[in-house]
Coordinates of C-alpha atoms and ligand atoms in Angstrom, one line a residue:
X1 CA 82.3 36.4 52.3
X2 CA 82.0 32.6 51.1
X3 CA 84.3 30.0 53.1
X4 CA 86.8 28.3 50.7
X5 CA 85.0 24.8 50.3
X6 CA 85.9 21.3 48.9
X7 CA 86.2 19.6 45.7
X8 CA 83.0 18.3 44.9
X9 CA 81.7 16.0 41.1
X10 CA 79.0 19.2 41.0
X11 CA 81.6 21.5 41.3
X12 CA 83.8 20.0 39.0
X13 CA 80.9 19.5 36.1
X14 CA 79.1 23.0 36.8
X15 CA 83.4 24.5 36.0
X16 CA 83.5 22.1 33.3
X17 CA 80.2 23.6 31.5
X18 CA 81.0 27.4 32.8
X19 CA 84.2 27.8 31.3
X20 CA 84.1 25.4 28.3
X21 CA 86.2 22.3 29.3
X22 CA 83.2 19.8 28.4
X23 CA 79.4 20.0 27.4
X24 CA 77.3 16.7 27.1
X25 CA 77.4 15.5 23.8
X26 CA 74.3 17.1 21.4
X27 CA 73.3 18.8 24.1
X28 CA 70.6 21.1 22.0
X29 CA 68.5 17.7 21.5
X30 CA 69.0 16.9 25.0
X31 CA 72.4 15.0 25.4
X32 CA 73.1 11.7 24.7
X33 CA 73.6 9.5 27.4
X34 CA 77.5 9.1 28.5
X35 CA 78.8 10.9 25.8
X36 CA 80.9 13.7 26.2
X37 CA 82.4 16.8 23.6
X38 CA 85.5 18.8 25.1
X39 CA 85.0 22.4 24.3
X40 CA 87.5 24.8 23.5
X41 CA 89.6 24.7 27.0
X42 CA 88.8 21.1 27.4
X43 CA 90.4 19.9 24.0
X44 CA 93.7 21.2 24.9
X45 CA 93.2 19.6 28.0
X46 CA 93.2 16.8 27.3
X47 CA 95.9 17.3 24.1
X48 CA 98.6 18.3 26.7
X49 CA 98.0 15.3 28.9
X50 CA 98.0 12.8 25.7
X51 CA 101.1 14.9 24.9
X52 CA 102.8 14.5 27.9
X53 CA 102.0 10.6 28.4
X54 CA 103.1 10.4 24.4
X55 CA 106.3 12.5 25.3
X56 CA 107.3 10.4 28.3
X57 CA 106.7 6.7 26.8
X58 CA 107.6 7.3 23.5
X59 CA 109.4 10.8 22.7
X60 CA 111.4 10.2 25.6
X61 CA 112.6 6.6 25.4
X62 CA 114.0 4.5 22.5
X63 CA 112.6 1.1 23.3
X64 CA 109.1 2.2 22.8
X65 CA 107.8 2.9 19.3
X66 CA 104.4 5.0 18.5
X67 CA 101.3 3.3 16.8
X68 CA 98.2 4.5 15.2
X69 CA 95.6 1.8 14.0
X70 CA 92.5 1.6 13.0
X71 CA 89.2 1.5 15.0
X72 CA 87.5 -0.9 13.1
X73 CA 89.2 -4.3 12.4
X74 CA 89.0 -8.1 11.2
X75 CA 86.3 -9.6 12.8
X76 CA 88.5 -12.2 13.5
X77 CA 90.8 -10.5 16.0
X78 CA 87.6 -10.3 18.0
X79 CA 87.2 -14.0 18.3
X80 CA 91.1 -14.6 19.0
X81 CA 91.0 -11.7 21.8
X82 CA 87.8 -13.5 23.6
X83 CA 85.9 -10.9 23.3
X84 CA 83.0 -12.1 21.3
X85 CA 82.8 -14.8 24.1
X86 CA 84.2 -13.0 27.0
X87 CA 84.0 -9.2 27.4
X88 CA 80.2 -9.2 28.9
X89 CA 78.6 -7.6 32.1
X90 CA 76.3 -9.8 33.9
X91 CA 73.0 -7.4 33.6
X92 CA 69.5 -7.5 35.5
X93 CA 66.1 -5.5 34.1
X94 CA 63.6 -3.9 36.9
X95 CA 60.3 -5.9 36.2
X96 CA 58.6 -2.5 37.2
X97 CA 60.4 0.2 36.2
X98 CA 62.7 -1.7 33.4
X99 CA 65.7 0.1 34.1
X100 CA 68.8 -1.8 33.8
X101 CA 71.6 -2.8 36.1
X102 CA 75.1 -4.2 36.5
X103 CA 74.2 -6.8 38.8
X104 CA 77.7 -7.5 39.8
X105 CA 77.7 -3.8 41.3
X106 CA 74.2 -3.9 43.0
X107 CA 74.2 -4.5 46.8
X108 CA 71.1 -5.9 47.6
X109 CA 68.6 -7.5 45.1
X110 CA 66.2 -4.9 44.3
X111 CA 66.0 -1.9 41.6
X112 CA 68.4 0.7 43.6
X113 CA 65.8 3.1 41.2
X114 CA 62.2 2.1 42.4
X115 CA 62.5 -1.2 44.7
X116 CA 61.1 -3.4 41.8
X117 CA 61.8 -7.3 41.6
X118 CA 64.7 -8.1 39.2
X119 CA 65.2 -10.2 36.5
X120 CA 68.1 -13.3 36.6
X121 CA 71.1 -12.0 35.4
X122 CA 71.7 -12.2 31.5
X123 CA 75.5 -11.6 29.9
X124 CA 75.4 -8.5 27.8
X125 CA 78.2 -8.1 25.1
X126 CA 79.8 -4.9 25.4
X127 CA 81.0 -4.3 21.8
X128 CA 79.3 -2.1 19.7
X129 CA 78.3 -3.9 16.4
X130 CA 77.7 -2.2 13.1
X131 CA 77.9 -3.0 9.2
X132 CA 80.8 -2.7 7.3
X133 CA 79.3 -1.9 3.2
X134 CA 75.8 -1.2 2.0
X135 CA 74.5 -5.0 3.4
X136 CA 73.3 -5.3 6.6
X137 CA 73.7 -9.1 6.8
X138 CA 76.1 -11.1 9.3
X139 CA 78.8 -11.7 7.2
X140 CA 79.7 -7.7 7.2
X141 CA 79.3 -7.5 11.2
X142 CA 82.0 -5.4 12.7
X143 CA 82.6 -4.1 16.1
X144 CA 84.4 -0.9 16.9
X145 CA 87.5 -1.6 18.8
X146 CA 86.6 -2.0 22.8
X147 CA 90.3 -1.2 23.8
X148 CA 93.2 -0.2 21.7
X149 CA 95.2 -2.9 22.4
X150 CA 94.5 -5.4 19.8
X151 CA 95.3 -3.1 17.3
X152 CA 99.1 -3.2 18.8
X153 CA 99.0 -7.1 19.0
X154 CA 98.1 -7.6 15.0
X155 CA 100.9 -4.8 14.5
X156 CA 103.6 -6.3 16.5
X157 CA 105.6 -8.1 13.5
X158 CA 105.5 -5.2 11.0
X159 CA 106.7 -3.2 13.7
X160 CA 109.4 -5.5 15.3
X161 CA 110.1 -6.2 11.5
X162 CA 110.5 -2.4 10.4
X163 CA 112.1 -0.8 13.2
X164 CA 114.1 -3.8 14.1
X165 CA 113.9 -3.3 17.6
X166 CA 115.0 -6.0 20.5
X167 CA 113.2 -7.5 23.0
X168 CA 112.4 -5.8 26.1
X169 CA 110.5 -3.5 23.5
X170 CA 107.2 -1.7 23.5
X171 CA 104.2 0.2 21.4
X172 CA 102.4 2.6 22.6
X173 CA 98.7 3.6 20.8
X174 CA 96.5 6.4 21.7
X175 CA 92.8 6.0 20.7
X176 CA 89.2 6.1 20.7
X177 CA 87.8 3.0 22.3
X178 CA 83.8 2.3 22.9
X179 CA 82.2 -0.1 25.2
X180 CA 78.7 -0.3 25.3
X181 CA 78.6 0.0 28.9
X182 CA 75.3 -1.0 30.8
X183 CA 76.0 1.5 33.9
X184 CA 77.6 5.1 32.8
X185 CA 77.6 8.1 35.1
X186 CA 79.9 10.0 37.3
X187 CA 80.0 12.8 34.0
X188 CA 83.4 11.6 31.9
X189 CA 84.7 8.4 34.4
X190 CA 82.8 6.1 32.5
X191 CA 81.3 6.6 29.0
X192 CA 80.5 4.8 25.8
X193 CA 83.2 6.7 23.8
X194 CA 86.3 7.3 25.8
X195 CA 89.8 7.6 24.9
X196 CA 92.7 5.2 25.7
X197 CA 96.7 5.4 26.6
X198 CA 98.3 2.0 25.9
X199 CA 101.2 0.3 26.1
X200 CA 102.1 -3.2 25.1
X201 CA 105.6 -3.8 26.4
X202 CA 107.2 -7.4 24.9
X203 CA 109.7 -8.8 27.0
X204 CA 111.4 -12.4 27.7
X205 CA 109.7 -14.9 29.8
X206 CA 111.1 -14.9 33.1
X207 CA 112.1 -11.7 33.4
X208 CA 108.1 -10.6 33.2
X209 CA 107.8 -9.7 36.5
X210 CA 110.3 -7.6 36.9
X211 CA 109.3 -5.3 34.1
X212 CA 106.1 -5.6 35.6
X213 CA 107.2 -3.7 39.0
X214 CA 109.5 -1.5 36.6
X215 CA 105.8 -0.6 35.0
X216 CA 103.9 0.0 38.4
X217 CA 106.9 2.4 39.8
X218 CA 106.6 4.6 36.4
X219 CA 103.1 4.8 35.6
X220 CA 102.4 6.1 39.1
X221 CA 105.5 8.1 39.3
X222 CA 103.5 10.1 35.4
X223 CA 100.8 10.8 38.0
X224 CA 102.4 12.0 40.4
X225 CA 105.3 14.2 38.8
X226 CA 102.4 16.1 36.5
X227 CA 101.4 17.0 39.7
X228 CA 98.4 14.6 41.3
X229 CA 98.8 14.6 45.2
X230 CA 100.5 11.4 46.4
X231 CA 97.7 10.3 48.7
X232 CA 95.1 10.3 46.6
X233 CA 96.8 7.7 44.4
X234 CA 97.2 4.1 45.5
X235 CA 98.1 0.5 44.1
X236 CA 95.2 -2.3 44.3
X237 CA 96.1 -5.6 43.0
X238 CA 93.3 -8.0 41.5
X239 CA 92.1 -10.7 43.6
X240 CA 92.3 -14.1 41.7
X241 CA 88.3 -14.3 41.5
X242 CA 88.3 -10.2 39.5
X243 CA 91.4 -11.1 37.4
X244 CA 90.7 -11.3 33.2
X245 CA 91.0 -14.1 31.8
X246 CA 94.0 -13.1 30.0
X247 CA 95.8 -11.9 33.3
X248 CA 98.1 -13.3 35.3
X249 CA 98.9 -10.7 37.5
X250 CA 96.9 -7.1 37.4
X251 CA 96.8 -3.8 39.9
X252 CA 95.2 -0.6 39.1
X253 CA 96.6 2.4 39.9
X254 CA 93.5 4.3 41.6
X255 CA 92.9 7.7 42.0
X256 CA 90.8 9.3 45.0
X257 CA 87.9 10.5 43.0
X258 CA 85.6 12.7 45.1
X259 CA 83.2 9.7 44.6
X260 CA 85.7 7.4 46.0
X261 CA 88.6 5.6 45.1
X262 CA 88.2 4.0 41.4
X263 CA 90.7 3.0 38.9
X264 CA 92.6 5.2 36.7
X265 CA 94.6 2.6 35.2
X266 CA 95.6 -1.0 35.0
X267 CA 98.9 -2.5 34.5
X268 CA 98.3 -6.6 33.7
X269 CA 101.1 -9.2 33.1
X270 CA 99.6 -10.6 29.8
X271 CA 101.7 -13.7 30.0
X272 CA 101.7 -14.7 25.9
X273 CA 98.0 -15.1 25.8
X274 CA 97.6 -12.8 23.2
X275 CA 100.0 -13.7 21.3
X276 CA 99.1 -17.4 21.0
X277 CA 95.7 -16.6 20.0
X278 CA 96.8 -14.4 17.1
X279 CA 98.9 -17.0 15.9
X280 CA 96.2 -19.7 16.5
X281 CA 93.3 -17.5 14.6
X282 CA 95.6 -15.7 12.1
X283 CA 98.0 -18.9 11.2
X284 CA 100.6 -16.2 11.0
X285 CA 103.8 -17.3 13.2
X286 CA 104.9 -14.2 15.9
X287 CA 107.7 -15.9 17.4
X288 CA 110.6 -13.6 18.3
X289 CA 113.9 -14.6 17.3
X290 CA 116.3 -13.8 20.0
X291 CA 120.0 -13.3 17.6
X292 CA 122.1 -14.4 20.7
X293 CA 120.4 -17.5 22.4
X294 CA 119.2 -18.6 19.1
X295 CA 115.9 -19.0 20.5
X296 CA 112.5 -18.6 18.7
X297 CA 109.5 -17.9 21.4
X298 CA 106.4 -16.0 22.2
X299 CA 107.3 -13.0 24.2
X300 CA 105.5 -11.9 27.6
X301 CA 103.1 -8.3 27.6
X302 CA 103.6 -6.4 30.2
X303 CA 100.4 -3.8 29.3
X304 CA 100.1 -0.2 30.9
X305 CA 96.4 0.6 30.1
X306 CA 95.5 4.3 31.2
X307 CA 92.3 6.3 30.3
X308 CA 92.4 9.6 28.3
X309 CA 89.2 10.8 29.7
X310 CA 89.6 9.2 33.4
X311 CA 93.3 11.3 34.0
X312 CA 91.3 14.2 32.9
X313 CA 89.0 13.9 35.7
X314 CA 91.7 13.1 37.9
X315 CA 93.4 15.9 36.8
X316 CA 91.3 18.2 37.4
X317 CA 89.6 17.1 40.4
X318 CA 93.1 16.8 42.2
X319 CA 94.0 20.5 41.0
X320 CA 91.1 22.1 41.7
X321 CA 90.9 24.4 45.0
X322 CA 89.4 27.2 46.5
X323 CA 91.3 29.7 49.0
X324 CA 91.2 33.6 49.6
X325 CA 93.1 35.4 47.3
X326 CA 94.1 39.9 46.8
X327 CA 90.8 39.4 49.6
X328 CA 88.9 37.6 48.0
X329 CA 87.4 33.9 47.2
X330 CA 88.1 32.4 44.3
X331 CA 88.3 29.1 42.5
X332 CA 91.8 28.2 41.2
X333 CA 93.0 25.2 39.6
X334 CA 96.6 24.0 39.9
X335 CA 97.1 22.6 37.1
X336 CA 100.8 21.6 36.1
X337 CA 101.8 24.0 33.9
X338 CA 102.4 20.9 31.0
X339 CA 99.0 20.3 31.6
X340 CA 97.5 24.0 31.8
X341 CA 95.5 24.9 28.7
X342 CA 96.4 28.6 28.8
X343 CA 100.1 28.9 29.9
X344 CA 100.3 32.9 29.9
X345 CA 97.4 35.7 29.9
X346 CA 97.8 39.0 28.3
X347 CA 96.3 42.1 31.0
X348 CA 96.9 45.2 29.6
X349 CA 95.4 47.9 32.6
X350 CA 93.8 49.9 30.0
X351 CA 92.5 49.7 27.1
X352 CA 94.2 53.4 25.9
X353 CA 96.1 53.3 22.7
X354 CA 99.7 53.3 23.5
X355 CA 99.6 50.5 26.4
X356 CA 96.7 48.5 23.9
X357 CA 99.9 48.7 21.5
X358 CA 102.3 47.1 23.8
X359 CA 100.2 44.7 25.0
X360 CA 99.7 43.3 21.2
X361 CA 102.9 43.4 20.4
X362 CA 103.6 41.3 23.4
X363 CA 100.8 38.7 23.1
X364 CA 101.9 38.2 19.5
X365 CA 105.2 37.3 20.4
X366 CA 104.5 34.7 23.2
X367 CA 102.0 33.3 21.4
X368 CA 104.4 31.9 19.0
X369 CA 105.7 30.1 22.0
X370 CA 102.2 29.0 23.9
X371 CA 98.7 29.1 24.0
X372 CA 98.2 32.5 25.4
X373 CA 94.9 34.5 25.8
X374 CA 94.6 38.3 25.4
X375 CA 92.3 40.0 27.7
X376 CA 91.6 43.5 28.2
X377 CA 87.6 43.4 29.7
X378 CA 86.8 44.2 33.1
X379 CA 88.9 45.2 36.3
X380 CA 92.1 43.5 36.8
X381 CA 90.7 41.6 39.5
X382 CA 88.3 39.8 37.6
X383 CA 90.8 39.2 34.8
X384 CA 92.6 37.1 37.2
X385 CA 89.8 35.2 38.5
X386 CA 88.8 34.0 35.4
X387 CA 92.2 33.0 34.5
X388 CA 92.9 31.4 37.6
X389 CA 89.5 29.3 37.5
X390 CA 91.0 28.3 34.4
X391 CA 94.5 27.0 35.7
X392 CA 96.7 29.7 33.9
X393 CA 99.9 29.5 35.3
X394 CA 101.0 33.0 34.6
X395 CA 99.2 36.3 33.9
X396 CA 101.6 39.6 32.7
X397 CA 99.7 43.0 33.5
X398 CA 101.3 45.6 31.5
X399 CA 100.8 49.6 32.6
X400 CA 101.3 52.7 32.3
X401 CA 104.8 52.7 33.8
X402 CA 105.5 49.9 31.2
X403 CA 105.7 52.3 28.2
X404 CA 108.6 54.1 30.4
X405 CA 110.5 51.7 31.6
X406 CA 109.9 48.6 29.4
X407 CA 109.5 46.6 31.8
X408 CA 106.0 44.3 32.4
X409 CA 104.5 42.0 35.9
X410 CA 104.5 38.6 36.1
X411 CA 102.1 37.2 38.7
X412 CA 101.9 33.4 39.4
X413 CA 98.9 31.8 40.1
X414 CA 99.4 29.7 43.0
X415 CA 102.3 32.1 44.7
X416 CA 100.6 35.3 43.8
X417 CA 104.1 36.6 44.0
X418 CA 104.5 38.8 41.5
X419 CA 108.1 40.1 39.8
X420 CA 108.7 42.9 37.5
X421 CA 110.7 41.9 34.5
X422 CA 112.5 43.7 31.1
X423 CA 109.8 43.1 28.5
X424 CA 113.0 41.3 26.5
X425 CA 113.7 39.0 29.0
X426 CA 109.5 38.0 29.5
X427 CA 110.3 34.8 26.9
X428 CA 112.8 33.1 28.4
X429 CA 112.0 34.3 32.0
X430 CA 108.5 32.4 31.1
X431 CA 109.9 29.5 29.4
X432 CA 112.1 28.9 32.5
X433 CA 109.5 28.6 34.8
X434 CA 106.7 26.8 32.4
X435 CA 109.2 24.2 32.2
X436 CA 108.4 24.0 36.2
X437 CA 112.1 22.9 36.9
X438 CA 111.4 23.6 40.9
X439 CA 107.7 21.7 40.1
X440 CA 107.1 18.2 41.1
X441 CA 110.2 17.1 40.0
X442 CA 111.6 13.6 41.2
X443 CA 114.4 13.3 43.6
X444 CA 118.0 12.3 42.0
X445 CA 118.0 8.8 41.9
X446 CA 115.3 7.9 43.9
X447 CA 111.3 7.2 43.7
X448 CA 109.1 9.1 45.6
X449 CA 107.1 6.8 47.1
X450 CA 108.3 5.8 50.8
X451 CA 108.2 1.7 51.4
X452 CA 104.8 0.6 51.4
X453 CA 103.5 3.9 51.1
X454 CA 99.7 3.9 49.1
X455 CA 100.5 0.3 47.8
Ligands
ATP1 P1 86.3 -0.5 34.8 O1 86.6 -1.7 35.8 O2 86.3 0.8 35.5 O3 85.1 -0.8 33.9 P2 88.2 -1.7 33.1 O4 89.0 -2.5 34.1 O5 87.2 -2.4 32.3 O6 87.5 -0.5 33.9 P3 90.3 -1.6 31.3 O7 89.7 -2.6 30.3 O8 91.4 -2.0 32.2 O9 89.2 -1.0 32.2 O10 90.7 -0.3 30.5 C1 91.9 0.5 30.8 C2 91.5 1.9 31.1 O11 90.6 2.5 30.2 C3 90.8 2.1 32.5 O12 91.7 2.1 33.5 C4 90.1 3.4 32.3 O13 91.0 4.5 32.6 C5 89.8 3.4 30.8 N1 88.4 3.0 30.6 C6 87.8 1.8 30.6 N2 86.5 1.8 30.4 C7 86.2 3.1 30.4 C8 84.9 3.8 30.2 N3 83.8 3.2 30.0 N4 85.0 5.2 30.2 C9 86.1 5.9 30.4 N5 87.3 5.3 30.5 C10 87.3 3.9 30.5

């Protein structure tokens, strides 16, 4: 029999393809480089971790309002962000084999492909330009959005002004972002298209950094109570020389990828940088008027910046294991069950009439609850391998002796204890432990993290 073994990229992709999480992008004409479509298991995925990040910052809370602007914008926010000047990767071209690279992430000064002599490195804008109207002529250039971010800027007096919120306040955006990136790779870490988490949170100078530590301490905790190992997250802060130029202070939260540790998200201290270019380029005041200092002033941005696509990853590489299970090998993933995008399977033992019946019935009513799956082909045994590979917290195996007594299993996927329960009792039995109340939670009052531990 095979040896449980370790998390591997391969092993991670070659699941990823098997059992429908995510296929390259038009992969019948080959793929297109370092873009990526989630398939059927994938897409909820990656819903129920944009639904959880959405339900902790913004369901969750009252000083953070949700957002939902548009990719393309006014070319002018582009010029006022410094990104037409300053978002560009110093790039080098192989004089034999002409492959590009990021020279900034190349060791020594060859091609790392073929040896070849490089060229002198040559800033490369990373915003994807295109036409906005029939004329392709410079006046119509836009760019899709790069980060979502600057859609939350432009936004912050209509919403400030229509919610009538008070400073500390935030909005949060979910979004497609694209960055014409010169190196991709490492399947969905890095890509062209990619999907962001971000919040801008406006508070009053001076009190900045504090809501900046407040930010670190809950963005890691999201990690870590949806069930990513503590030590494979860490804090890095930005040394002066890497720090953007609209940063005053930056760390990434990074994750222990099994191609090393690489960042998951960055939390910056924007200063008011943003807002005073918006105001410079727009001529539009965005002064906050504080009611009890009588103050006007630009607020600070303290900006939690997470990756759709990069938790993902993380989130699967950090829940997926391989141990012996009923005698045998298999491949489970431990996913939370928030995060799970199967909560329940439906086993009947048989596929005779009678128990066939039950088993409907049954699946019919939880699935008005969850995302179940109903499956009735092949041995028991393999049923639960496959649901297992998939993360599915809980599989119910319904037999004969369940038309008698009305009574159905419940096995758990990590536990593989299994408990006999009432078939009227299976909802709430079900929704008491999918809400995982013994899972992950934190302790009262406290953070996780020990003093200085992974920071
Ligand atoms: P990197 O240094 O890895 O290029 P970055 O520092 O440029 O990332 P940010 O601009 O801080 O990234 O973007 C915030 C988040 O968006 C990142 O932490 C990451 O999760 C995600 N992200 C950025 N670029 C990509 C990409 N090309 N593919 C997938 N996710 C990305």
């Amino acid at each position: 029999m095979a040896e449980p073994g370790k998390v591997s990229m391969e092993k991670i992709v070659s699941l990823s393809q098997r059992r429908g999480f995510i296929f390259p992008s038009s992969e019948i004409y080959g793929g297109l480089q370092s873009c990526w479509d989630y398939g059927p298991l994938g897409v909820e995925l990656k819903r129920n971790v944009k639904d959880a990040w959405w339900r902790s910052v913004v369901q969750e809370r009252d000083d953070i309002a949700g957002l939902d602007a548009s990719i393309l914008m006014h070319p002018q926010t582009w010029a006022a962000s410094g990104h037409l000047e300053g978002f560009a990767d110093p790039l080098v071209e192989c004089k034999s084999c002409h492959l590009r690279w990021r020279s900034d992430e190349l060791k020594d000064r060859n091609c790392p492909e073929c040896g070849g002599e490089l060229t002198e490195p040559r800033l490369f804008n990373l915003m994807f330009k295109t036409f906005m109207g029939p004329l392709e002529e410079e006046a119509n250039v836009v760019y899709l959005r790069p980060e979502t971010a600057q859609g939350i800027f432009v936004n912050f007096q209509n919403v400030l002004n229509t919610t009538r919120k008070r400073l500390p306040f935030g909005i949060a955006q979910i979004g497609k972002a694209f960055r014409n990136e010169i190196t991709t790779g490492n399947f969905i870490f890095r890509s062209r298209e990619f999907e962001q988490m971000e919040i801008e949170y406006f508070v009053k100078p001076g009190t900045d950094e504090e809501w900046f530590n407040y930010w670190l301490e809950e963005r890691r905790n999201w990690y870590a109570n949806l069930g990513i190992k503590k030590e494979n997250l860490r804090l890095r802060e930005h040394s002066q020389e890497e720090l953007a130029h609209y940063a005053r202070v930056c760390y990434d939260i990074d994750y222990q990828f099994p191609i090393g540790w690489a960042e998951l998200e960055g939390i910056a201290n924007r200063g008011d940088f943003d807002l005073v270019q918006h105001t410079k380029y727009s001529g539009k005041s965005l002064e906050y008027f504080d009611e009890e200092t009588k103050e006007h002033f630009l607020p600070y941005i303290i900006e939690p910046s997470a990756g759709v696509d990069r938790s993902v990853l993380a989130f699967l590489c950090d829940a997926y294991d391989e141990d012996i299970a009923e005698g045998e090998l298999r491949v489970v993933l431990r996913l939370h069950p928030d995060l799970a995008p199967v909560k329940v399977a439906v086993l009947p033992l048989s596929r005779r009439e009678k128990l066939a019946e039950l088993a409907k019935e049954i699946y019919a009513d939880l699935r008005q609850c969850w995302v179940v799956q109903y499956d009735d082909a092949q041995s028991i045994g393999r049923r639960y391998r496959r649901q297992d590979e998939i993360g599915t917290p809980f599989g119910i195996t319904i037999d004969f002796q369940s038309l008698e007594d009305k009574q159905v299993t419940i096995r758990e996927r990590d536990s593989l204890d299994q408990i006999r329960v009432p078939i009227s009792e299976l909802r709430t039995t079900l929704a008491a432990k999918l809400s995982g109340e013994s899972l992950f939670v934190l302790p009262p009052g406290g953070s996780i993290w020990k003093q200085g531990e992974n920071s």
